[in-house]
Amino acid sequence: MGLGRTIKLRNEFAIGFKFSEKSSTTLFQRHANLFETSSIHLRKRIFAPIRTSDMNTLENAALSSFGQKHLLGIAELSPQEIQFLLDRANEAVSVSRQREKKKSVLRGRTQINLFFEASTRTQSSFELAGKRLGADVMNMSVSSSSVKKGETLIDTAMTLNAMQPDLLVVRHQSAGAVELLANKVGCSVINAGDGAHEHPTQALLDALTIQRSKNSIAGLTVAICGDILHSRVARSNIILLNALGARVKVIAPSTLLPAGIDRLGVEVYRDMNEGLKDCDVVMMLRLQRERMTGALIPSIREYFHFYGLDAKRLECAKPDALVMHPGPMNRGVEIASEIADGPQSVIETQVEMGVAVRMAVIEILMENRGSNG
Ligand code: NCD
């Protein structure tokens, strides 16, 4: 992929994956598909969703290792690989709960967090995860105003590569930029969010939170509500939840739904009360005003009126439904404070699971790198 193309990689949901429709096809059935966009060609593997009855097969087919060098997106993972990461993350939870939180498995390893977009929780979560494993962690925040797009991305990558890091954790405002960078450097790369494309560790931490609370994801009904159009969290979650056998609904006004969303294996609702019916999990998304060009919502007040999660609206979901939010939250815009801090909220648990998931992913990728790499 040429350098000049980097800057064209902005387009979000256009860089898509086609999901096979929910069907009676067999477990793990997949086929390669070349999905073409105007600016790039990405090869993605497509999976048929798992049926509840197939979950035993998933357990029986448990992997003993994880074959990937990078973690660039959920779309590149098989359901078994997803479950492998979740199982390891589940083990990592106890490390953070101990008084002695530091392991030495990554002693001598260098992790660089390269963030082209501002981030508090994701960057600090990756930093803690690396440090708890014993790695040397360096944070590099590159302010987007100084970034001369494509050129700077590659230049920065090559400079860092020359410093012999073992792992780069990268966040970038353009979809596809992290994959481009991964192709240029010698070390492992984790995508910490690229444009509106993918945010794989967020989807994994959400899945771990759900699995620990509800035991299994297969058979659950999950609603993802709000600004789907700009959300890499929504995209990664849709792919993961489908892969593990959940029924996924998206609820949003038409202006915040990407074209062709129904082809991603989701049910689309524009009415919140209707969409929330029978849901086991309600995932709220931040209204990403910084990414909006033009007026996509009439006003914040009206948005909350129709799409905000308050106590009355939450009653439409199952009584034991989990309330989730990736953060940062806009209280009173997409979620009422009483719900964010209420008994059904697992938002703080998500933050805790974030560190565990990142520890697991980092450790697994470093194991794959071996003792000489
Ligand atoms: C999300 C992101 O950056 O995509 N947040 C996060 O990772 N903590 C969601 C958001 O910004 O709304």
PDB file of N, CA and C in Angstrom, residues 37-133:
ATOM      1  N   THR A  37     -12.577  -1.311  -1.381  1.00  0.00           N
ATOM      2  CA  THR A  37     -13.082   0.048  -1.226  1.00  0.00           C
ATOM      3  C   THR A  37     -12.375   0.917  -2.244  1.00  0.00           C
ATOM      4  N   SER A  38     -12.783   2.173  -2.321  1.00  0.00           N
ATOM      5  CA  SER A  38     -12.192   3.038  -3.338  1.00  0.00           C
ATOM      6  C   SER A  38     -10.710   3.271  -3.076  1.00  0.00           C
ATOM      7  N   SER A  39     -10.274   3.191  -1.828  1.00  0.00           N
ATOM      8  CA  SER A  39      -8.885   3.547  -1.565  1.00  0.00           C
ATOM      9  C   SER A  39      -7.995   2.390  -1.148  1.00  0.00           C
ATOM     10  N   ILE A  40      -8.532   1.333  -0.619  1.00  0.00           N
ATOM     11  CA  ILE A  40      -7.656   0.236  -0.226  1.00  0.00           C
ATOM     12  C   ILE A  40      -8.304  -1.116  -0.468  1.00  0.00           C
ATOM     13  N   HIS A  41      -7.461  -2.101  -0.432  1.00  0.00           N
ATOM     14  CA  HIS A  41      -7.948  -3.460  -0.518  1.00  0.00           C
ATOM     15  C   HIS A  41      -7.501  -4.166   0.747  1.00  0.00           C
ATOM     16  N   LEU A  42      -8.420  -4.691   1.477  1.00  0.00           N
ATOM     17  CA  LEU A  42      -8.049  -5.418   2.685  1.00  0.00           C
ATOM     18  C   LEU A  42      -8.600  -6.829   2.594  1.00  0.00           C
ATOM     19  N   ARG A  43      -7.771  -7.772   2.964  1.00  0.00           N
ATOM     20  CA  ARG A  43      -8.254  -9.143   2.951  1.00  0.00           C
ATOM     21  C   ARG A  43      -8.723  -9.484   4.364  1.00  0.00           C
ATOM     22  N   LYS A  44      -9.939  -9.891   4.491  1.00  0.00           N
ATOM     23  CA  LYS A  44     -10.492 -10.212   5.802  1.00  0.00           C
ATOM     24  C   LYS A  44     -11.126 -11.587   5.772  1.00  0.00           C
ATOM     25  N   ARG A  45     -11.044 -12.240   6.893  1.00  0.00           N
ATOM     26  CA  ARG A  45     -11.706 -13.529   6.981  1.00  0.00           C
ATOM     27  C   ARG A  45     -13.105 -13.323   7.546  1.00  0.00           C
ATOM     28  N   ILE A  46     -14.025 -14.030   7.002  1.00  0.00           N
ATOM     29  CA  ILE A  46     -15.413 -13.857   7.399  1.00  0.00           C
ATOM     30  C   ILE A  46     -15.887 -15.115   8.124  1.00  0.00           C
ATOM     31  N   PHE A  47     -16.626 -14.929   9.159  1.00  0.00           N
ATOM     32  CA  PHE A  47     -17.076 -16.073   9.938  1.00  0.00           C
ATOM     33  C   PHE A  47     -18.584 -16.155   9.967  1.00  0.00           C
ATOM     34  N   ALA A  48     -19.055 -17.357   9.990  1.00  0.00           N
ATOM     35  CA  ALA A  48     -20.470 -17.539  10.261  1.00  0.00           C
ATOM     36  C   ALA A  48     -20.640 -17.443  11.766  1.00  0.00           C
ATOM     37  N   PRO A  49     -21.759 -16.872  12.228  1.00  0.00           N
ATOM     38  CA  PRO A  49     -21.960 -16.776  13.660  1.00  0.00           C
ATOM     39  C   PRO A  49     -22.118 -18.152  14.298  1.00  0.00           C
ATOM     40  N   ILE A  50     -21.815 -18.216  15.575  1.00  0.00           N
ATOM     41  CA  ILE A  50     -21.917 -19.489  16.280  1.00  0.00           C
ATOM     42  C   ILE A  50     -23.306 -19.652  16.858  1.00  0.00           C
ATOM     43  N   ARG A  51     -23.868 -20.835  16.741  1.00  0.00           N
ATOM     44  CA  ARG A  51     -25.154 -21.099  17.375  1.00  0.00           C
ATOM     45  C   ARG A  51     -24.903 -21.546  18.799  1.00  0.00           C
ATOM     46  N   THR A  52     -25.870 -21.296  19.660  1.00  0.00           N
ATOM     47  CA  THR A  52     -25.712 -21.651  21.070  1.00  0.00           C
ATOM     48  C   THR A  52     -25.293 -23.100  21.218  1.00  0.00           C
ATOM     49  N   SER A  53     -25.922 -23.980  20.447  1.00  0.00           N
ATOM     50  CA  SER A  53     -25.646 -25.403  20.580  1.00  0.00           C
ATOM     51  C   SER A  53     -24.213 -25.757  20.180  1.00  0.00           C
ATOM     52  N   ASP A  54     -23.558 -24.848  19.501  1.00  0.00           N
ATOM     53  CA  ASP A  54     -22.188 -25.135  19.066  1.00  0.00           C
ATOM     54  C   ASP A  54     -21.144 -24.745  20.100  1.00  0.00           C
ATOM     55  N   MET A  55     -21.574 -24.120  21.197  1.00  0.00           N
ATOM     56  CA  MET A  55     -20.594 -23.607  22.135  1.00  0.00           C
ATOM     57  C   MET A  55     -19.758 -24.710  22.774  1.00  0.00           C
ATOM     58  N   ASN A  56     -20.337 -25.915  22.935  1.00  0.00           N
ATOM     59  CA  ASN A  56     -19.543 -27.021  23.467  1.00  0.00           C
ATOM     60  C   ASN A  56     -18.384 -27.322  22.543  1.00  0.00           C
ATOM     61  N   THR A  57     -18.683 -27.240  21.255  1.00  0.00           N
ATOM     62  CA  THR A  57     -17.632 -27.507  20.275  1.00  0.00           C
ATOM     63  C   THR A  57     -16.520 -26.488  20.437  1.00  0.00           C
ATOM     64  N   LEU A  58     -16.910 -25.231  20.720  1.00  0.00           N
ATOM     65  CA  LEU A  58     -15.909 -24.183  20.895  1.00  0.00           C
ATOM     66  C   LEU A  58     -15.004 -24.525  22.073  1.00  0.00           C
ATOM     67  N   GLU A  59     -15.644 -24.984  23.166  1.00  0.00           N
ATOM     68  CA  GLU A  59     -14.837 -25.345  24.332  1.00  0.00           C
ATOM     69  C   GLU A  59     -13.924 -26.523  24.013  1.00  0.00           C
ATOM     70  N   ASN A  60     -14.485 -27.522  23.315  1.00  0.00           N
ATOM     71  CA  ASN A  60     -13.683 -28.708  23.005  1.00  0.00           C
ATOM     72  C   ASN A  60     -12.541 -28.380  22.060  1.00  0.00           C
ATOM     73  N   ALA A  61     -12.800 -27.365  21.237  1.00  0.00           N
ATOM     74  CA  ALA A  61     -11.788 -27.035  20.232  1.00  0.00           C
ATOM     75  C   ALA A  61     -10.802 -25.997  20.748  1.00  0.00           C
ATOM     76  N   ALA A  62     -10.677 -25.885  22.088  1.00  0.00           N
ATOM     77  CA  ALA A  62      -9.829 -24.845  22.669  1.00  0.00           C
ATOM     78  C   ALA A  62      -8.408 -24.895  22.110  1.00  0.00           C
ATOM     79  N   LEU A  63      -7.862 -23.731  21.845  1.00  0.00           N
ATOM     80  CA  LEU A  63      -6.524 -23.639  21.267  1.00  0.00           C
ATOM     81  C   LEU A  63      -5.462 -23.770  22.354  1.00  0.00           C
ATOM     82  N   SER A  64      -4.300 -24.252  21.984  1.00  0.00           N
ATOM     83  CA  SER A  64      -3.206 -24.278  22.952  1.00  0.00           C
ATOM     84  C   SER A  64      -2.247 -23.117  22.715  1.00  0.00           C
ATOM     85  N   SER A  65      -2.401 -22.433  21.601  1.00  0.00           N
ATOM     86  CA  SER A  65      -1.570 -21.249  21.366  1.00  0.00           C
ATOM     87  C   SER A  65      -2.305 -20.292  20.432  1.00  0.00           C
ATOM     88  N   PHE A  66      -1.726 -19.105  20.301  1.00  0.00           N
ATOM     89  CA  PHE A  66      -2.347 -18.056  19.498  1.00  0.00           C
ATOM     90  C   PHE A  66      -1.365 -17.714  18.388  1.00  0.00           C
ATOM     91  N   GLY A  67      -1.804 -17.880  17.147  1.00  0.00           N
ATOM     92  CA  GLY A  67      -0.832 -17.829  16.052  1.00  0.00           C
ATOM     93  C   GLY A  67      -0.498 -16.470  15.473  1.00  0.00           C
ATOM     94  N   GLN A  68      -1.023 -15.379  16.051  1.00  0.00           N
ATOM     95  CA  GLN A  68      -0.857 -14.084  15.376  1.00  0.00           C
ATOM     96  C   GLN A  68       0.316 -13.279  15.929  1.00  0.00           C
ATOM     97  N   LYS A  69       0.928 -12.508  15.047  1.00  0.00           N
ATOM     98  CA  LYS A  69       2.031 -11.640  15.479  1.00  0.00           C
ATOM     99  C   LYS A  69       1.503 -10.309  16.036  1.00  0.00           C
ATOM    100  N   HIS A  70       0.411  -9.836  15.434  1.00  0.00           N
ATOM    101  CA  HIS A  70      -0.173  -8.553  15.834  1.00  0.00           C
ATOM    102  C   HIS A  70      -1.616  -8.755  16.303  1.00  0.00           C
ATOM    103  N   LEU A  71      -2.163  -7.743  16.962  1.00  0.00           N
ATOM    104  CA  LEU A  71      -3.609  -7.702  17.174  1.00  0.00           C
ATOM    105  C   LEU A  71      -4.105  -6.413  16.515  1.00  0.00           C
ATOM    106  N   LEU A  72      -4.619  -6.573  15.293  1.00  0.00           N
ATOM    107  CA  LEU A  72      -5.031  -5.384  14.539  1.00  0.00           C
ATOM    108  C   LEU A  72      -6.540  -5.196  14.533  1.00  0.00           C
ATOM    109  N   GLY A  73      -7.263  -6.292  14.662  1.00  0.00           N
ATOM    110  CA  GLY A  73      -8.719  -6.186  14.664  1.00  0.00           C
ATOM    111  C   GLY A  73      -9.340  -7.498  15.074  1.00  0.00           C
ATOM    112  N   ILE A  74     -10.606  -7.427  15.495  1.00  0.00           N
ATOM    113  CA  ILE A  74     -11.333  -8.648  15.846  1.00  0.00           C
ATOM    114  C   ILE A  74     -11.641  -9.444  14.577  1.00  0.00           C
ATOM    115  N   ALA A  75     -11.798  -8.729  13.463  1.00  0.00           N
ATOM    116  CA  ALA A  75     -12.160  -9.406  12.215  1.00  0.00           C
ATOM    117  C   ALA A  75     -11.123 -10.433  11.781  1.00  0.00           C
ATOM    118  N   GLU A  76      -9.880 -10.267  12.230  1.00  0.00           N
ATOM    119  CA  GLU A  76      -8.832 -11.220  11.845  1.00  0.00           C
ATOM    120  C   GLU A  76      -8.816 -12.458  12.722  1.00  0.00           C
ATOM    121  N   LEU A  77      -9.626 -12.488  13.774  1.00  0.00           N
ATOM    122  CA  LEU A  77      -9.559 -13.590  14.737  1.00  0.00           C
ATOM    123  C   LEU A  77     -10.671 -14.604  14.517  1.00  0.00           C
ATOM    124  N   SER A  78     -10.357 -15.867  14.769  1.00  0.00           N
ATOM    125  CA  SER A  78     -11.403 -16.887  14.759  1.00  0.00           C
ATOM    126  C   SER A  78     -12.085 -16.866  16.126  1.00  0.00           C
ATOM    127  N   PRO A  79     -13.287 -17.442  16.240  1.00  0.00           N
ATOM    128  CA  PRO A  79     -13.931 -17.513  17.561  1.00  0.00           C
ATOM    129  C   PRO A  79     -13.040 -18.208  18.595  1.00  0.00           C
ATOM    130  N   GLN A  80     -12.279 -19.202  18.153  1.00  0.00           N
ATOM    131  CA  GLN A  80     -11.383 -19.889  19.108  1.00  0.00           C
ATOM    132  C   GLN A  80     -10.274 -18.965  19.594  1.00  0.00           C
ATOM    133  N   GLU A  81      -9.742 -18.178  18.663  1.00  0.00           N
ATOM    134  CA  GLU A  81      -8.677 -17.246  19.073  1.00  0.00           C
ATOM    135  C   GLU A  81      -9.229 -16.193  20.041  1.00  0.00           C
ATOM    136  N   ILE A  82     -10.454 -15.742  19.780  1.00  0.00           N
ATOM    137  CA  ILE A  82     -11.083 -14.767  20.684  1.00  0.00           C
ATOM    138  C   ILE A  82     -11.206 -15.393  22.077  1.00  0.00           C
ATOM    139  N   GLN A  83     -11.715 -16.620  22.117  1.00  0.00           N
ATOM    140  CA  GLN A  83     -11.910 -17.279  23.410  1.00  0.00           C
ATOM    141  C   GLN A  83     -10.574 -17.552  24.103  1.00  0.00           C
ATOM    142  N   PHE A  84      -9.555 -17.843  23.325  1.00  0.00           N
ATOM    143  CA  PHE A  84      -8.211 -18.073  23.890  1.00  0.00           C
ATOM    144  C   PHE A  84      -7.741 -16.811  24.627  1.00  0.00           C
ATOM    145  N   LEU A  85      -7.917 -15.651  23.986  1.00  0.00           N
ATOM    146  CA  LEU A  85      -7.501 -14.395  24.609  1.00  0.00           C
ATOM    147  C   LEU A  85      -8.336 -14.119  25.862  1.00  0.00           C
ATOM    148  N   LEU A  86      -9.641 -14.403  25.770  1.00  0.00           N
ATOM    149  CA  LEU A  86     -10.516 -14.136  26.918  1.00  0.00           C
ATOM    150  C   LEU A  86     -10.161 -15.035  28.105  1.00  0.00           C
ATOM    151  N   ASP A  87      -9.817 -16.282  27.827  1.00  0.00           N
ATOM    152  CA  ASP A  87      -9.458 -17.195  28.919  1.00  0.00           C
ATOM    153  C   ASP A  87      -8.200 -16.714  29.634  1.00  0.00           C
ATOM    154  N   ARG A  88      -7.224 -16.273  28.844  1.00  0.00           N
ATOM    155  CA  ARG A  88      -5.985 -15.780  29.457  1.00  0.00           C
ATOM    156  C   ARG A  88      -6.237 -14.488  30.233  1.00  0.00           C
ATOM    157  N   ALA A  89      -7.111 -13.642  29.687  1.00  0.00           N
ATOM    158  CA  ALA A  89      -7.437 -12.393  30.374  1.00  0.00           C
ATOM    159  C   ALA A  89      -8.135 -12.684  31.697  1.00  0.00           C
ATOM    160  N   ASN A  90      -8.969 -13.690  31.695  1.00  0.00           N
ATOM    161  CA  ASN A  90      -9.673 -14.065  32.916  1.00  0.00           C
ATOM    162  C   ASN A  90      -8.680 -14.454  34.009  1.00  0.00           C
ATOM    163  N   GLU A  91      -7.609 -15.128  33.602  1.00  0.00           N
ATOM    164  CA  GLU A  91      -6.566 -15.490  34.574  1.00  0.00           C
ATOM    165  C   GLU A  91      -5.815 -14.250  35.061  1.00  0.00           C
ATOM    166  N   ALA A  92      -5.674 -13.272  34.163  1.00  0.00           N
ATOM    167  CA  ALA A  92      -4.892 -12.070  34.511  1.00  0.00           C
ATOM    168  C   ALA A  92      -5.620 -11.174  35.519  1.00  0.00           C
ATOM    169  N   VAL A  93      -6.945 -11.350  35.648  1.00  0.00           N
ATOM    170  CA  VAL A  93      -7.708 -10.477  36.556  1.00  0.00           C
ATOM    171  C   VAL A  93      -7.150 -10.576  37.973  1.00  0.00           C
ATOM    172  N   SER A  94      -6.801 -11.779  38.396  1.00  0.00           N
ATOM    173  CA  SER A  94      -6.361 -11.972  39.787  1.00  0.00           C
ATOM    174  C   SER A  94      -5.018 -11.275  40.069  1.00  0.00           C
ATOM    175  N   VAL A  95      -4.184 -11.145  39.044  1.00  0.00           N
ATOM    176  CA  VAL A  95      -2.874 -10.488  39.257  1.00  0.00           C
ATOM    177  C   VAL A  95      -3.083  -9.058  39.750  1.00  0.00           C
ATOM    178  N   SER A  96      -4.010  -8.354  39.103  1.00  0.00           N
ATOM    179  CA  SER A  96      -4.251  -6.956  39.480  1.00  0.00           C
ATOM    180  C   SER A  96      -4.932  -6.828  40.838  1.00  0.00           C
ATOM    181  N   ARG A  97      -5.547  -7.914  41.310  1.00  0.00           N
ATOM    182  CA  ARG A  97      -6.241  -7.831  42.593  1.00  0.00           C
ATOM    183  C   ARG A  97      -5.326  -8.185  43.764  1.00  0.00           C
ATOM    184  N   GLN A  98      -4.120  -8.673  43.435  1.00  0.00           N
ATOM    185  CA  GLN A  98      -3.173  -9.018  44.494  1.00  0.00           C
ATOM    186  C   GLN A  98      -2.454  -7.770  44.987  1.00  0.00           C
ATOM    187  N   ARG A  99      -1.869  -7.883  46.174  1.00  0.00           N
ATOM    188  CA  ARG A  99      -1.059  -6.776  46.670  1.00  0.00           C
ATOM    189  C   ARG A  99       0.187  -6.629  45.782  1.00  0.00           C
ATOM    190  N   GLU A 100       0.816  -7.763  45.498  1.00  0.00           N
ATOM    191  CA  GLU A 100       1.992  -7.745  44.608  1.00  0.00           C
ATOM    192  C   GLU A 100       1.494  -7.890  43.169  1.00  0.00           C
ATOM    193  N   LYS A 101       1.497  -6.809  42.458  1.00  0.00           N
ATOM    194  CA  LYS A 101       0.875  -6.816  41.122  1.00  0.00           C
ATOM    195  C   LYS A 101       1.873  -7.008  40.003  1.00  0.00           C
ATOM    196  N   LYS A 102       3.127  -7.094  40.353  1.00  0.00           N
ATOM    197  CA  LYS A 102       4.132  -7.077  39.296  1.00  0.00           C
ATOM    198  C   LYS A 102       4.657  -8.470  38.978  1.00  0.00           C
ATOM    199  N   LYS A 103       4.611  -8.822  37.693  1.00  0.00           N
ATOM    200  CA  LYS A 103       5.216 -10.066  37.229  1.00  0.00           C
ATOM    201  C   LYS A 103       6.525  -9.715  36.503  1.00  0.00           C
ATOM    202  N   SER A 104       7.316 -10.715  36.230  1.00  0.00           N
ATOM    203  CA  SER A 104       8.581 -10.375  35.556  1.00  0.00           C
ATOM    204  C   SER A 104       8.690 -11.021  34.180  1.00  0.00           C
ATOM    205  N   VAL A 105       7.559 -11.564  33.679  1.00  0.00           N
ATOM    206  CA  VAL A 105       7.620 -12.277  32.397  1.00  0.00           C
ATOM    207  C   VAL A 105       8.108 -11.417  31.230  1.00  0.00           C
ATOM    208  N   LEU A 106       7.892 -10.105  31.342  1.00  0.00           N
ATOM    209  CA  LEU A 106       8.307  -9.240  30.230  1.00  0.00           C
ATOM    210  C   LEU A 106       9.566  -8.435  30.561  1.00  0.00           C
ATOM    211  N   ARG A 107      10.318  -8.926  31.546  1.00  0.00           N
ATOM    212  CA  ARG A 107      11.534  -8.201  31.913  1.00  0.00           C
ATOM    213  C   ARG A 107      12.483  -8.134  30.711  1.00  0.00           C
ATOM    214  N   GLY A 108      12.996  -6.954  30.449  1.00  0.00           N
ATOM    215  CA  GLY A 108      13.896  -6.788  29.290  1.00  0.00           C
ATOM    216  C   GLY A 108      13.158  -6.421  28.010  1.00  0.00           C
ATOM    217  N   ARG A 109      11.844  -6.474  28.035  1.00  0.00           N
ATOM    218  CA  ARG A 109      11.065  -6.118  26.836  1.00  0.00           C
ATOM    219  C   ARG A 109      10.735  -4.627  26.838  1.00  0.00           C
ATOM    220  N   THR A 110      10.660  -4.033  25.660  1.00  0.00           N
ATOM    221  CA  THR A 110      10.306  -2.606  25.552  1.00  0.00           C
ATOM    222  C   THR A 110       8.974  -2.452  24.825  1.00  0.00           C
ATOM    223  N   GLN A 111       8.057  -1.764  25.480  1.00  0.00           N
ATOM    224  CA  GLN A 111       6.739  -1.473  24.892  1.00  0.00           C
ATOM    225  C   GLN A 111       6.637   0.023  24.675  1.00  0.00           C
ATOM    226  N   ILE A 112       6.285   0.419  23.457  1.00  0.00           N
ATOM    227  CA  ILE A 112       6.084   1.857  23.194  1.00  0.00           C
ATOM    228  C   ILE A 112       4.615   2.102  22.872  1.00  0.00           C
ATOM    229  N   ASN A 113       4.005   3.018  23.609  1.00  0.00           N
ATOM    230  CA  ASN A 113       2.623   3.413  23.333  1.00  0.00           C
ATOM    231  C   ASN A 113       2.656   4.659  22.467  1.00  0.00           C
ATOM    232  N   LEU A 114       2.232   4.502  21.245  1.00  0.00           N
ATOM    233  CA  LEU A 114       2.307   5.596  20.272  1.00  0.00           C
ATOM    234  C   LEU A 114       0.888   6.082  19.968  1.00  0.00           C
ATOM    235  N   PHE A 115       0.523   7.191  20.574  1.00  0.00           N
ATOM    236  CA  PHE A 115      -0.854   7.676  20.454  1.00  0.00           C
ATOM    237  C   PHE A 115      -0.911   8.969  19.647  1.00  0.00           C
ATOM    238  N   PHE A 116      -1.502   8.874  18.460  1.00  0.00           N
ATOM    239  CA  PHE A 116      -1.685  10.050  17.606  1.00  0.00           C
ATOM    240  C   PHE A 116      -2.983  10.781  17.947  1.00  0.00           C
ATOM    241  N   GLU A 117      -3.773  10.178  18.829  1.00  0.00           N
ATOM    242  CA  GLU A 117      -5.054  10.761  19.239  1.00  0.00           C
ATOM    243  C   GLU A 117      -5.058  10.793  20.760  1.00  0.00           C
ATOM    244  N   ALA A 118      -5.650  11.816  21.325  1.00  0.00           N
ATOM    245  CA  ALA A 118      -5.678  11.918  22.782  1.00  0.00           C
ATOM    246  C   ALA A 118      -6.404  10.725  23.397  1.00  0.00           C
ATOM    247  N   SER A 119      -5.878  10.279  24.519  1.00  0.00           N
ATOM    248  CA  SER A 119      -6.514   9.158  25.209  1.00  0.00           C
ATOM    249  C   SER A 119      -6.071   9.187  26.664  1.00  0.00           C
ATOM    250  N   THR A 120      -6.997   8.953  27.549  1.00  0.00           N
ATOM    251  CA  THR A 120      -6.605   8.836  28.953  1.00  0.00           C
ATOM    252  C   THR A 120      -6.697   7.396  29.361  1.00  0.00           C
ATOM    253  N   ARG A 121      -7.913   6.832  29.256  1.00  0.00           N
ATOM    254  CA  ARG A 121      -8.072   5.505  29.849  1.00  0.00           C
ATOM    255  C   ARG A 121      -7.385   4.392  29.061  1.00  0.00           C
ATOM    256  N   THR A 122      -7.447   4.440  27.752  1.00  0.00           N
ATOM    257  CA  THR A 122      -6.827   3.352  26.977  1.00  0.00           C
ATOM    258  C   THR A 122      -5.308   3.381  27.134  1.00  0.00           C
ATOM    259  N   GLN A 123      -4.737   4.583  27.039  1.00  0.00           N
ATOM    260  CA  GLN A 123      -3.279   4.680  27.152  1.00  0.00           C
ATOM    261  C   GLN A 123      -2.809   4.264  28.543  1.00  0.00           C
ATOM    262  N   SER A 124      -3.501   4.719  29.580  1.00  0.00           N
ATOM    263  CA  SER A 124      -3.048   4.354  30.930  1.00  0.00           C
ATOM    264  C   SER A 124      -3.270   2.869  31.196  1.00  0.00           C
ATOM    265  N   SER A 125      -4.307   2.312  30.606  1.00  0.00           N
ATOM    266  CA  SER A 125      -4.573   0.881  30.762  1.00  0.00           C
ATOM    267  C   SER A 125      -3.453   0.049  30.120  1.00  0.00           C
ATOM    268  N   PHE A 126      -3.037   0.431  28.920  1.00  0.00           N
ATOM    269  CA  PHE A 126      -1.929  -0.269  28.258  1.00  0.00           C
ATOM    270  C   PHE A 126      -0.625  -0.074  29.036  1.00  0.00           C
ATOM    271  N   GLU A 127      -0.452   1.113  29.589  1.00  0.00           N
ATOM    272  CA  GLU A 127       0.779   1.393  30.332  1.00  0.00           C
ATOM    273  C   GLU A 127       0.851   0.517  31.581  1.00  0.00           C
ATOM    274  N   LEU A 128      -0.254   0.479  32.319  1.00  0.00           N
ATOM    275  CA  LEU A 128      -0.283  -0.360  33.533  1.00  0.00           C
ATOM    276  C   LEU A 128      -0.098  -1.825  33.186  1.00  0.00           C
ATOM    277  N   ALA A 129      -0.755  -2.255  32.125  1.00  0.00           N
ATOM    278  CA  ALA A 129      -0.670  -3.673  31.733  1.00  0.00           C
ATOM    279  C   ALA A 129       0.783  -4.056  31.456  1.00  0.00           C
ATOM    280  N   GLY A 130       1.474  -3.226  30.666  1.00  0.00           N
ATOM    281  CA  GLY A 130       2.878  -3.506  30.348  1.00  0.00           C
ATOM    282  C   GLY A 130       3.741  -3.508  31.594  1.00  0.00           C
ATOM    283  N   LYS A 131       3.514  -2.532  32.465  1.00  0.00           N
ATOM    284  CA  LYS A 131       4.328  -2.419  33.680  1.00  0.00           C
ATOM    285  C   LYS A 131       4.071  -3.592  34.623  1.00  0.00           C
ATOM    286  N   ARG A 132       2.830  -4.012  34.717  1.00  0.00           N
ATOM    287  CA  ARG A 132       2.522  -5.150  35.605  1.00  0.00           C
ATOM    288  C   ARG A 132       3.160  -6.445  35.111  1.00  0.00           C
ATOM    289  N   LEU A 133       3.480  -6.476  33.827  1.00  0.00           N
ATOM    290  CA  LEU A 133       4.148  -7.667  33.289  1.00  0.00           C
ATOM    291  C   LEU A 133       5.667  -7.528  33.358  1.00  0.00           C
TER     292      LEU A 133
END
